[in-house]
Each structure stands twice: as C-alpha cells, then as structure tokens.
PDB file of C-alpha atoms in Angstrom:
ATOM      1  CA  MET A 748      -0.106  -0.114  -0.173  1.00  0.00           C
ATOM      2  CA  LEU A 749       1.405   3.342  -1.023  1.00  0.00           C
ATOM      3  CA  ARG A 750      -0.572   5.454   1.062  1.00  0.00           C
ATOM      4  CA  LYS A 751      -2.480   5.397   4.181  1.00  0.00           C
ATOM      5  CA  VAL A 752      -6.030   6.022   4.520  1.00  0.00           C
ATOM      6  CA  ILE A 753      -7.505   6.976   7.890  1.00  0.00           C
ATOM      7  CA  PRO A 754     -10.984   7.099   8.405  1.00  0.00           C
ATOM      8  CA  LEU A 755     -12.765   9.935  10.015  1.00  0.00           C
ATOM      9  CA  ALA A 756     -15.580   9.887  12.716  1.00  0.00           C
ATOM     10  CA  ASP A 757     -17.800   6.678  12.416  1.00  0.00           C
ATOM     11  CA  ARG A 758     -16.313   5.505   9.295  1.00  0.00           C
ATOM     12  CA  VAL A 759     -14.851   1.789   8.765  1.00  0.00           C
ATOM     13  CA  LEU A 760     -12.112   0.865   6.154  1.00  0.00           C
ATOM     14  CA  VAL A 761     -12.645  -2.751   4.833  1.00  0.00           C
ATOM     15  CA  LYS A 762     -10.970  -4.829   2.460  1.00  0.00           C
ATOM     16  CA  ARG A 763     -13.510  -7.461   1.035  1.00  0.00           C
ATOM     17  CA  ILE A 764     -12.367 -11.195   1.584  1.00  0.00           C
ATOM     18  CA  MET A 765     -12.420 -12.962  -1.796  1.00  0.00           C
ATOM     19  CA  ALA A 766     -15.181 -15.339  -2.729  1.00  0.00           C
ATOM     20  CA  ALA A 767     -13.718 -18.956  -2.557  1.00  0.00           C
ATOM     21  CA  LYS A 768     -12.774 -20.258  -6.236  1.00  0.00           C
ATOM     22  CA  THR A 769     -12.582 -23.672  -5.541  1.00  0.00           C
ATOM     23  CA  THR A 770     -15.232 -26.121  -3.675  1.00  0.00           C
ATOM     24  CA  PRO A 771     -14.295 -28.143  -0.656  1.00  0.00           C
ATOM     25  CA  GLY A 772     -14.137 -30.744  -2.843  1.00  0.00           C
ATOM     26  CA  GLY A 773     -11.535 -29.387  -5.258  1.00  0.00           C
ATOM     27  CA  ILE A 774     -13.737 -28.309  -8.201  1.00  0.00           C
ATOM     28  CA  ILE A 775     -12.632 -24.930  -9.837  1.00  0.00           C
ATOM     29  CA  LEU A 776     -15.600 -22.835 -10.278  1.00  0.00           C
ATOM     30  CA  PRO A 777     -15.703 -20.904 -13.501  1.00  0.00           C
ATOM     31  CA  GLU A 778     -15.591 -16.929 -12.956  1.00  0.00           C
ATOM     32  CA  ALA A 779     -19.064 -16.555 -13.849  1.00  0.00           C
ATOM     33  CA  ASN A 780     -20.248 -18.278 -11.154  1.00  0.00           C
ATOM     34  CA  VAL A 781     -18.064 -16.781  -8.256  1.00  0.00           C
ATOM     35  CA  GLY A 782     -20.162 -13.860  -6.919  1.00  0.00           C
ATOM     36  CA  LYS A 783     -18.837 -11.174  -4.773  1.00  0.00           C
ATOM     37  CA  SER A 784     -18.212 -12.049  -1.122  1.00  0.00           C
ATOM     38  CA  ASN A 785     -20.063 -10.279   1.395  1.00  0.00           C
ATOM     39  CA  GLU A 786     -17.589 -10.782   4.060  1.00  0.00           C
ATOM     40  CA  GLY A 787     -14.602  -8.417   4.664  1.00  0.00           C
ATOM     41  CA  GLU A 788     -11.692  -7.436   7.337  1.00  0.00           C
ATOM     42  CA  VAL A 789     -11.695  -4.131   8.959  1.00  0.00           C
ATOM     43  CA  VAL A 790      -8.435  -2.294   8.198  1.00  0.00           C
ATOM     44  CA  SER A 791      -8.826   0.937  10.352  1.00  0.00           C
ATOM     45  CA  VAL A 792     -11.620   2.613  11.862  1.00  0.00           C
ATOM     46  CA  GLY A 793     -12.444   6.058  12.909  1.00  0.00           C
ATOM     47  CA  LYS A 794     -12.567   7.627  16.427  1.00  0.00           C
ATOM     48  CA  GLY A 795     -16.095   7.363  16.579  1.00  0.00           C
ATOM     49  CA  ARG A 796     -19.089   9.659  16.608  1.00  0.00           C
ATOM     50  CA  PHE A 797     -19.982  12.963  18.529  1.00  0.00           C
ATOM     51  CA  MET A 798     -23.395  12.956  19.886  1.00  0.00           C
ATOM     52  CA  HIS A 799     -25.637  15.839  20.414  1.00  0.00           C
ATOM     53  CA  ASP A 800     -24.643  16.350  24.145  1.00  0.00           C
ATOM     54  CA  GLY A 801     -20.893  16.663  22.623  1.00  0.00           C
ATOM     55  CA  LYS A 802     -19.902  13.061  23.908  1.00  0.00           C
ATOM     56  CA  LEU A 803     -18.043  10.722  21.744  1.00  0.00           C
ATOM     57  CA  LEU A 804     -19.702   7.406  20.949  1.00  0.00           C
ATOM     58  CA  PRO A 805     -16.834   4.739  20.614  1.00  0.00           C
ATOM     59  CA  MET A 806     -16.690   2.383  17.813  1.00  0.00           C
ATOM     60  CA  ASN A 807     -17.586  -1.117  18.327  1.00  0.00           C
ATOM     61  CA  LEU A 808     -15.182  -2.786  15.783  1.00  0.00           C
ATOM     62  CA  VAL A 809     -11.518  -2.467  15.768  1.00  0.00           C
ATOM     63  CA  ALA A 810      -8.711  -3.615  13.074  1.00  0.00           C
ATOM     64  CA  GLY A 811      -8.607  -7.238  12.602  1.00  0.00           C
ATOM     65  CA  ASP A 812     -11.938  -7.799  12.926  1.00  0.00           C
ATOM     66  CA  LYS A 813     -14.268  -9.617  10.428  1.00  0.00           C
ATOM     67  CA  VAL A 814     -17.666  -8.488   9.307  1.00  0.00           C
ATOM     68  CA  LEU A 815     -20.809  -8.989   7.042  1.00  0.00           C
ATOM     69  CA  LEU A 816     -21.230  -6.179   4.631  1.00  0.00           C
ATOM     70  CA  PRO A 817     -24.304  -5.183   2.543  1.00  0.00           C
ATOM     71  CA  ASP A 818     -24.296  -5.914  -1.088  1.00  0.00           C
ATOM     72  CA  PHE A 819     -24.442  -2.440  -2.232  1.00  0.00           C
ATOM     73  CA  GLY A 820     -23.020   0.784  -0.956  1.00  0.00           C
ATOM     74  CA  GLY A 821     -19.588   1.848   0.794  1.00  0.00           C
ATOM     75  CA  VAL A 822     -16.984   4.212  -1.121  1.00  0.00           C
ATOM     76  CA  ALA A 823     -14.452   2.459  -3.050  1.00  0.00           C
ATOM     77  CA  VAL A 824     -11.077   3.344  -2.412  1.00  0.00           C
ATOM     78  CA  LYS A 825      -8.390   1.976  -4.979  1.00  0.00           C
ATOM     79  CA  ASP A 826      -4.458   1.960  -4.309  1.00  0.00           C
ATOM     80  CA  GLY A 827      -2.991  -0.013  -6.995  1.00  0.00           C
ATOM     81  CA  ASP A 828      -4.263  -3.335  -7.041  1.00  0.00           C
ATOM     82  CA  ASP A 829      -5.685  -3.219  -3.743  1.00  0.00           C
ATOM     83  CA  GLU A 830      -9.518  -2.110  -3.638  1.00  0.00           C
ATOM     84  CA  MET A 831     -11.133  -1.479   0.121  1.00  0.00           C
ATOM     85  CA  PHE A 832     -14.476   0.234   1.036  1.00  0.00           C
ATOM     86  CA  LEU A 833     -15.615   2.716   3.361  1.00  0.00           C
ATOM     87  CA  PHE A 834     -18.472   2.225   5.205  1.00  0.00           C
ATOM     88  CA  ARG A 835     -20.057   4.082   8.039  1.00  0.00           C
ATOM     89  CA  GLU A 836     -20.614   1.797  11.251  1.00  0.00           C
ATOM     90  CA  ASP A 837     -24.121   1.524  11.286  1.00  0.00           C
ATOM     91  CA  GLU A 838     -24.249   0.391   7.475  1.00  0.00           C
ATOM     92  CA  ILE A 839     -22.004  -2.633   8.570  1.00  0.00           C
ATOM     93  CA  LEU A 840     -24.664  -5.965   9.159  1.00  0.00           C
ATOM     94  CA  ALA A 841     -22.655  -7.594  11.515  1.00  0.00           C
ATOM     95  CA  LYS A 842     -19.410  -8.773  13.253  1.00  0.00           C
ATOM     96  CA  ILE A 843     -18.461 -12.290  12.657  1.00  0.00           C
ATOM     97  CA  GLU A 844     -16.963 -14.487  15.764  1.00  0.00           C
ATOM     98  CA  LYS A 845     -14.682 -17.236  15.274  1.00  0.00           C
TER      99      LYS A 845
END
C-alpha cells in the first residue's frame, strides 16, 4: 500500500475477503459463478461519532475484525491493485465471531 487511509468519525475501512474459487471437494468454479463476497476484514476505524450532547460514542469495531457487509454501498478506495471500501459503522450488518 502506497498511502495510508485513516477513516474519520464513525467510518470503517474494510477490505473484502475474496470468494472461494474452488469447492471443498477441489472443483474449480468458473469466474461467472463466483459471486462477490459479503464478508470483509476491518483495516482501520475512525475515533467514533459525537452525539448531540458532545459526548464521543466509541466504535464497536477494531482493526482485524471480520464483518458482514451489505451487497451495495460503501465508497471504493483504490490503491494500485488493492481495493477497499469505506462504510459508516451503522451500515455494517454484523461482526463475525470465530
């Protein structure tokens, strides 16, 4: 990565996890059948959102968390071959526990 992207406020920078191109049995899937993955890994997060009373509402996510993403939305951020997405924290559907 050539530049460092630091999200502001309640935004989260996420890198999508690529969908599997082979089945568990070893069958290679054609690219037309491999869909866009709705899972991602949090790269970095902002400090949080300020409430109307001036208090800072901290983020629920930290770098390294696995998350479930919506099919559409987010702002694409490209850096060379890497493509990441900026989402608001409330747009992320769920945190995936191991």
